[in-house]
Amino acid sequence: MTVLAHTKVTRQDWLDAAMSTLIETGVEQVKVLTLATRMGVSRSSFYWYFKSRADLLDGLLAAWEAHNPAAMIAQAELPSQSICEAICNIHKCVVNPALFDIPLDFAVRDWARRDASVKARVTAADARTCAALAAMFTHHDYDPQEALIRARVLYYMQLGYDAAELNESWEERLANVSHYLLAFTGRPPRPEVVADFAAYARAHTGENS
Amino acid sequence: MTVLAHTKVTRQDWLDAAMSTLIETGVEQVKVLTLATRMGVSRSSFYWYFKSRADLLDGLLAAWEAHNPAAMIAQAELPSQSICEAICNIHKCVVNPALFDIPLDFAVRDWARRDASVKARVTAADARTCAALAAMFTHHDYDPQEALIRARVLYYMQLGYDAAELNESWEERLANVSHYLLAFTGRPPRPEVVADFAAYARAHTGENS
DNA sequence: TCGATTCTAGACAGAAGTGTCCAGAGGTTG
DNA sequence: CAACCTCTGGACACTTCTGTCTAGAATCGA
């Protein structure tokens, strides 16, 4: 009995439905039956387009790679007259959802936390992105070491990427975050506060609580 | 046959096992059978201590509330001689795992994304924390509006909290992030770059991509 | 129009989770 | 030592997933 009036679905339809489910509720909720009922179609139809659920998930990860990391790297490689313009190009990733899908990024990073193979692909993509950001700073005459620190701080802010994931030592972390704090209190920069932080950083680097 | 030599477990043992599973692999993986085998005990023993799985999860959320938000608020309310010292107190939350459990925070926020009642409790805790941070700034003579912005930017950095969760408008977001960018490029502050950003912010506020 | 190809529905099997029930082991107490 | 309370193991029922198989509807081309 052909009660349902809808036409046939495509492989892309399954991918789209899976993608929005991934973003809204996480990988664990990307279930064949759920997607099928949501699309008003039988569950077994799925297996015509995909070898298995794992096959579908692999497609989602590939779509993420082709979207977010690629976009941020492209923004980093855009020609720019000043470091201000360059950073603003990166800044657009946070501001423009079409350019960079933040909820998707969160969903994928969360997925990576509980799947080692996904984790590896995300880490590799992060390395490529960070390298592109560092290159952006060096092109504007920052020395390589400072460029890398700035790239990482920028990355934290852009993605809300937790420093713990980088497996830094306590000292590295304090140095980096102090770096940020020095900047944070200044608009307009108040010399006495900057000096205050510099003294704090000198006094506390190496201590452990 | 009593092959197993281990003694009885306690309610706290279940909570501890559930907590570390939550942190390592997410809520979805907090399963009664998994915890039981991990503790070398029968699954049905669980139901003597807890009414249901939901009861266990509620205990986990309560433990989070009593730990992380409470700790950051306590840090914010610590007496301080300068804003520098006050921010450094908050800064300790990122640096000292005993004070503030970042992986736990990530796990809970991820959980909140797919459970409305959890989301509500997390949002309420965030509001309390942000209020405490803003009060910290006002105590050091920042005007209320700037104090709130600084509290939120600080919060982004501390928790890697994505701005999207705050449901800001595009303009609010650009204003806040520009605020941050103004600070970011200065160590030591270079007046020409600051001016550059100020001009960019003036020119682009209100535009939409 | 007729046959081949493309896609879907429904039935089936099996794995993994939750929650219930109850016999009984193992301390504790009178 | 006997009764009692506390806790655990194992069996059972039920639900919700994944993946397979097969008949057959729908579509398209010759």
Short mmCIF file of N, CA, C and O in Angstrom, two decimals, chain B residues 128-206:
data_model
loop_
_atom_site.label_atom_id
_atom_site.label_comp_id
_atom_site.label_asym_id
_atom_site.label_seq_id
_atom_site.Cartn_x
_atom_site.Cartn_y
_atom_site.Cartn_z
N ARG B 128 24.75 33.13 37.23
CA ARG B 128 25.29 33.45 38.56
C ARG B 128 26.78 33.78 38.46
O ARG B 128 27.26 34.74 39.05
N THR B 129 27.50 32.99 37.67
CA THR B 129 28.95 33.18 37.54
C THR B 129 29.26 34.51 36.86
O THR B 129 30.12 35.28 37.32
N CYS B 130 28.56 34.80 35.77
CA CYS B 130 28.80 36.04 35.04
C CYS B 130 28.50 37.25 35.91
O CYS B 130 29.23 38.25 35.87
N ALA B 131 27.46 37.16 36.70
CA ALA B 131 27.12 38.26 37.61
C ALA B 131 28.25 38.48 38.61
O ALA B 131 28.63 39.63 38.90
N ALA B 132 28.81 37.39 39.11
CA ALA B 132 29.90 37.50 40.07
C ALA B 132 31.13 38.14 39.42
O ALA B 132 31.82 38.96 40.03
N LEU B 133 31.40 37.77 38.16
CA LEU B 133 32.55 38.33 37.45
C LEU B 133 32.35 39.82 37.20
O LEU B 133 33.26 40.63 37.37
N ALA B 134 31.14 40.18 36.80
CA ALA B 134 30.85 41.59 36.53
C ALA B 134 31.00 42.40 37.81
O ALA B 134 31.58 43.49 37.81
N ALA B 135 30.52 41.85 38.91
CA ALA B 135 30.64 42.54 40.21
C ALA B 135 32.11 42.76 40.55
O ALA B 135 32.49 43.80 41.08
N MET B 136 32.93 41.78 40.20
CA MET B 136 34.37 41.87 40.44
C MET B 136 34.95 43.09 39.72
O MET B 136 35.75 43.84 40.29
N PHE B 137 34.51 43.30 38.49
CA PHE B 137 35.00 44.46 37.74
C PHE B 137 34.46 45.78 38.32
O PHE B 137 35.20 46.75 38.44
N THR B 138 33.19 45.78 38.66
CA THR B 138 32.62 47.04 39.19
C THR B 138 33.29 47.42 40.51
O THR B 138 33.48 48.60 40.79
N HIS B 139 33.66 46.42 41.29
CA HIS B 139 34.37 46.72 42.54
C HIS B 139 35.71 47.42 42.29
O HIS B 139 36.26 48.02 43.19
N HIS B 140 36.23 47.26 41.08
CA HIS B 140 37.47 47.95 40.75
C HIS B 140 37.22 49.13 39.81
O HIS B 140 38.01 49.39 38.89
N ASP B 141 36.07 49.75 40.00
CA ASP B 141 35.77 51.02 39.36
C ASP B 141 35.56 50.95 37.85
O ASP B 141 35.76 51.96 37.16
N TYR B 142 35.19 49.79 37.33
CA TYR B 142 34.75 49.77 35.94
C TYR B 142 33.27 50.10 35.96
O TYR B 142 32.55 49.71 36.89
N ASP B 143 32.82 50.82 34.93
CA ASP B 143 31.40 51.11 34.94
C ASP B 143 30.63 49.85 34.56
O ASP B 143 31.17 48.96 33.89
N PRO B 144 29.39 49.73 35.02
CA PRO B 144 28.61 48.47 34.90
C PRO B 144 28.61 47.89 33.50
O PRO B 144 28.77 46.68 33.32
N GLN B 145 28.44 48.74 32.46
CA GLN B 145 28.35 48.22 31.10
C GLN B 145 29.67 47.58 30.67
O GLN B 145 29.69 46.46 30.16
N GLU B 146 30.78 48.27 30.91
CA GLU B 146 32.07 47.73 30.55
C GLU B 146 32.39 46.50 31.39
O GLU B 146 32.96 45.52 30.91
N ALA B 147 31.98 46.53 32.64
CA ALA B 147 32.23 45.40 33.53
C ALA B 147 31.57 44.13 32.98
O ALA B 147 32.17 43.05 32.97
N LEU B 148 30.35 44.29 32.48
CA LEU B 148 29.63 43.14 31.96
C LEU B 148 30.32 42.59 30.71
O LEU B 148 30.49 41.37 30.56
N ILE B 149 30.75 43.49 29.81
CA ILE B 149 31.44 43.03 28.61
C ILE B 149 32.72 42.31 28.97
O ILE B 149 33.01 41.21 28.49
N ARG B 150 33.48 42.91 29.88
CA ARG B 150 34.74 42.27 30.28
C ARG B 150 34.49 40.93 30.96
O ARG B 150 35.23 39.97 30.77
N ALA B 151 33.43 40.86 31.75
CA ALA B 151 33.10 39.60 32.41
C ALA B 151 32.83 38.52 31.37
O ALA B 151 33.31 37.39 31.48
N ARG B 152 32.10 38.90 30.33
CA ARG B 152 31.75 37.91 29.31
C ARG B 152 32.97 37.50 28.49
O ARG B 152 33.15 36.31 28.19
N VAL B 153 33.81 38.47 28.11
CA VAL B 153 35.01 38.12 27.35
C VAL B 153 35.91 37.22 28.19
O VAL B 153 36.44 36.22 27.72
N LEU B 154 36.04 37.56 29.46
CA LEU B 154 36.85 36.74 30.36
C LEU B 154 36.29 35.32 30.42
O LEU B 154 37.01 34.33 30.38
N TYR B 155 34.97 35.25 30.45
CA TYR B 155 34.30 33.96 30.53
C TYR B 155 34.56 33.13 29.28
O TYR B 155 34.81 31.93 29.35
N TYR B 156 34.52 33.80 28.10
CA TYR B 156 34.82 33.08 26.86
C TYR B 156 36.18 32.42 26.98
O TYR B 156 36.38 31.26 26.61
N MET B 157 37.12 33.23 27.41
CA MET B 157 38.51 32.77 27.43
C MET B 157 38.68 31.65 28.44
O MET B 157 39.37 30.67 28.19
N GLN B 158 38.06 31.80 29.61
CA GLN B 158 38.24 30.82 30.67
C GLN B 158 37.63 29.48 30.28
O GLN B 158 38.22 28.44 30.46
N LEU B 159 36.46 29.49 29.82
CA LEU B 159 35.75 28.24 29.58
C LEU B 159 35.77 27.82 28.12
O LEU B 159 35.33 26.74 27.78
N GLY B 160 36.27 28.70 27.25
CA GLY B 160 36.16 28.39 25.84
C GLY B 160 34.70 28.36 25.46
O GLY B 160 34.25 27.57 24.64
N TYR B 161 33.99 29.26 26.08
CA TYR B 161 32.55 29.28 25.93
C TYR B 161 32.18 29.98 24.64
O TYR B 161 32.50 31.14 24.45
N ASP B 162 31.52 29.29 23.75
CA ASP B 162 31.23 29.90 22.46
C ASP B 162 30.18 30.99 22.56
O ASP B 162 29.12 30.84 23.15
N ALA B 163 30.51 32.11 21.94
CA ALA B 163 29.63 33.26 21.98
C ALA B 163 28.24 32.97 21.42
O ALA B 163 27.25 33.56 21.83
N ALA B 164 28.17 32.01 20.53
CA ALA B 164 26.89 31.69 19.90
C ALA B 164 25.84 31.28 20.94
O ALA B 164 24.66 31.52 20.77
N GLU B 165 26.29 30.69 22.01
CA GLU B 165 25.37 30.22 23.05
C GLU B 165 24.65 31.38 23.73
O GLU B 165 23.66 31.19 24.39
N LEU B 166 25.20 32.58 23.58
CA LEU B 166 24.62 33.73 24.27
C LEU B 166 23.52 34.39 23.46
O LEU B 166 22.88 35.31 23.92
N ASN B 167 23.31 33.91 22.24
CA ASN B 167 22.26 34.46 21.38
C ASN B 167 22.38 35.96 21.18
O ASN B 167 21.40 36.69 21.24
N GLU B 168 23.61 36.42 20.99
CA GLU B 168 23.80 37.83 20.73
C GLU B 168 23.39 38.15 19.30
O GLU B 168 23.36 37.29 18.44
N SER B 169 23.12 39.44 19.06
CA SER B 169 22.91 39.87 17.70
C SER B 169 24.28 40.00 17.04
O SER B 169 25.32 39.98 17.71
N TRP B 170 24.28 40.15 15.70
CA TRP B 170 25.52 40.28 14.96
C TRP B 170 26.30 41.51 15.44
O TRP B 170 27.51 41.47 15.63
N GLU B 171 25.59 42.59 15.69
CA GLU B 171 26.25 43.83 16.09
C GLU B 171 26.88 43.71 17.48
O GLU B 171 28.02 44.13 17.69
N GLU B 172 26.12 43.12 18.39
CA GLU B 172 26.65 42.94 19.74
C GLU B 172 27.94 42.12 19.68
O GLU B 172 28.93 42.40 20.34
N ARG B 173 27.87 41.10 18.84
CA ARG B 173 28.98 40.19 18.75
C ARG B 173 30.22 40.87 18.18
O ARG B 173 31.32 40.72 18.69
N LEU B 174 30.01 41.64 17.11
CA LEU B 174 31.15 42.35 16.52
C LEU B 174 31.74 43.32 17.53
O LEU B 174 32.96 43.41 17.69
N ALA B 175 30.85 44.01 18.26
CA ALA B 175 31.32 44.98 19.25
C ALA B 175 32.17 44.27 20.31
O ALA B 175 33.27 44.72 20.64
N ASN B 176 31.68 43.15 20.80
CA ASN B 176 32.41 42.43 21.84
C ASN B 176 33.73 41.88 21.33
O ASN B 176 34.75 41.98 21.99
N VAL B 177 33.67 41.26 20.15
CA VAL B 177 34.89 40.64 19.65
C VAL B 177 35.90 41.71 19.23
O VAL B 177 37.10 41.55 19.42
N SER B 178 35.40 42.83 18.71
CA SER B 178 36.31 43.93 18.37
C SER B 178 37.00 44.43 19.62
O SER B 178 38.20 44.72 19.63
N HIS B 179 36.21 44.50 20.67
CA HIS B 179 36.72 44.88 21.98
C HIS B 179 37.93 44.00 22.33
O HIS B 179 38.99 44.47 22.70
N TYR B 180 37.74 42.73 22.14
CA TYR B 180 38.82 41.79 22.40
C TYR B 180 39.98 42.00 21.45
O TYR B 180 41.14 42.04 21.85
N LEU B 181 39.68 42.19 20.18
CA LEU B 181 40.74 42.32 19.19
C LEU B 181 41.59 43.55 19.46
O LEU B 181 42.80 43.53 19.29
N LEU B 182 40.95 44.61 19.92
CA LEU B 182 41.69 45.82 20.27
C LEU B 182 42.77 45.49 21.28
O LEU B 182 43.89 45.99 21.21
N ALA B 183 42.41 44.63 22.21
CA ALA B 183 43.36 44.27 23.25
C ALA B 183 44.41 43.30 22.71
O ALA B 183 45.59 43.39 23.01
N PHE B 184 43.95 42.41 21.87
CA PHE B 184 44.78 41.28 21.47
C PHE B 184 46.10 41.65 20.82
O PHE B 184 47.13 41.05 21.07
N THR B 185 46.07 42.67 19.96
CA THR B 185 47.28 42.99 19.20
C THR B 185 48.30 43.78 20.00
O THR B 185 49.34 44.12 19.49
N GLY B 186 47.99 44.08 21.26
CA GLY B 186 48.93 44.95 21.95
C GLY B 186 49.78 44.30 23.03
O GLY B 186 49.36 44.25 24.17
N ARG B 187 50.93 43.81 22.70
CA ARG B 187 51.91 43.45 23.74
C ARG B 187 53.29 43.53 23.17
O ARG B 187 53.70 42.59 22.53
N PRO B 188 54.03 44.58 23.37
CA PRO B 188 53.56 45.84 23.99
C PRO B 188 52.57 46.54 23.07
O PRO B 188 52.61 46.34 21.86
N PRO B 189 51.66 47.33 23.62
CA PRO B 189 50.63 47.96 22.80
C PRO B 189 51.25 48.83 21.72
O PRO B 189 52.11 49.66 22.01
N ARG B 190 50.82 48.63 20.49
CA ARG B 190 51.32 49.46 19.40
C ARG B 190 50.18 50.37 18.99
O ARG B 190 49.19 49.94 18.42
N PRO B 191 50.29 51.66 19.27
CA PRO B 191 49.19 52.61 19.08
C PRO B 191 48.61 52.56 17.66
O PRO B 191 47.40 52.64 17.49
N GLU B 192 49.48 52.40 16.66
CA GLU B 192 48.96 52.44 15.29
C GLU B 192 48.03 51.26 15.00
O GLU B 192 47.05 51.37 14.28
N VAL B 193 48.34 50.09 15.62
CA VAL B 193 47.49 48.92 15.40
C VAL B 193 46.16 49.08 16.12
O VAL B 193 45.09 48.75 15.59
N VAL B 194 46.21 49.64 17.31
CA VAL B 194 44.98 49.89 18.06
C VAL B 194 44.08 50.83 17.28
O VAL B 194 42.88 50.57 17.12
N ALA B 195 44.67 51.87 16.73
CA ALA B 195 43.91 52.84 15.94
C ALA B 195 43.28 52.16 14.73
O ALA B 195 42.13 52.39 14.37
N ASP B 196 44.07 51.27 14.14
CA ASP B 196 43.65 50.50 12.98
C ASP B 196 42.37 49.72 13.28
O ASP B 196 41.40 49.73 12.53
N PHE B 197 42.38 49.03 14.42
CA PHE B 197 41.23 48.22 14.81
C PHE B 197 40.02 49.08 15.14
O PHE B 197 38.90 48.73 14.80
N ALA B 198 40.29 50.20 15.79
CA ALA B 198 39.18 51.09 16.14
C ALA B 198 38.48 51.55 14.87
O ALA B 198 37.25 51.56 14.79
N ALA B 199 39.28 51.88 13.85
CA ALA B 199 38.70 52.32 12.58
C ALA B 199 37.90 51.20 11.93
O ALA B 199 36.79 51.40 11.43
N TYR B 200 38.43 49.99 12.01
CA TYR B 200 37.75 48.84 11.42
C TYR B 200 36.40 48.61 12.11
O TYR B 200 35.37 48.41 11.46
N ALA B 201 36.42 48.66 13.43
CA ALA B 201 35.19 48.43 14.18
C ALA B 201 34.14 49.49 13.84
O ALA B 201 32.97 49.17 13.62
N ARG B 202 34.58 50.77 13.77
CA ARG B 202 33.65 51.84 13.42
C ARG B 202 33.06 51.61 12.04
O ARG B 202 31.87 51.75 11.82
N ALA B 203 33.93 51.20 11.10
CA ALA B 203 33.49 51.05 9.71
C ALA B 203 32.56 49.86 9.52
O ALA B 203 31.69 49.89 8.67
N HIS B 204 32.75 48.80 10.32
CA HIS B 204 32.03 47.56 10.04
C HIS B 204 30.86 47.27 10.96
O HIS B 204 30.10 46.35 10.70
N THR B 205 30.69 48.01 12.04
CA THR B 205 29.55 47.73 12.92
C THR B 205 28.25 48.03 12.17
O THR B 205 28.07 49.11 11.65
N GLY B 206 27.38 47.02 12.11
CA GLY B 206 26.12 47.22 11.41
C GLY B 206 26.06 46.51 10.07
O GLY B 206 25.00 46.11 9.62
#
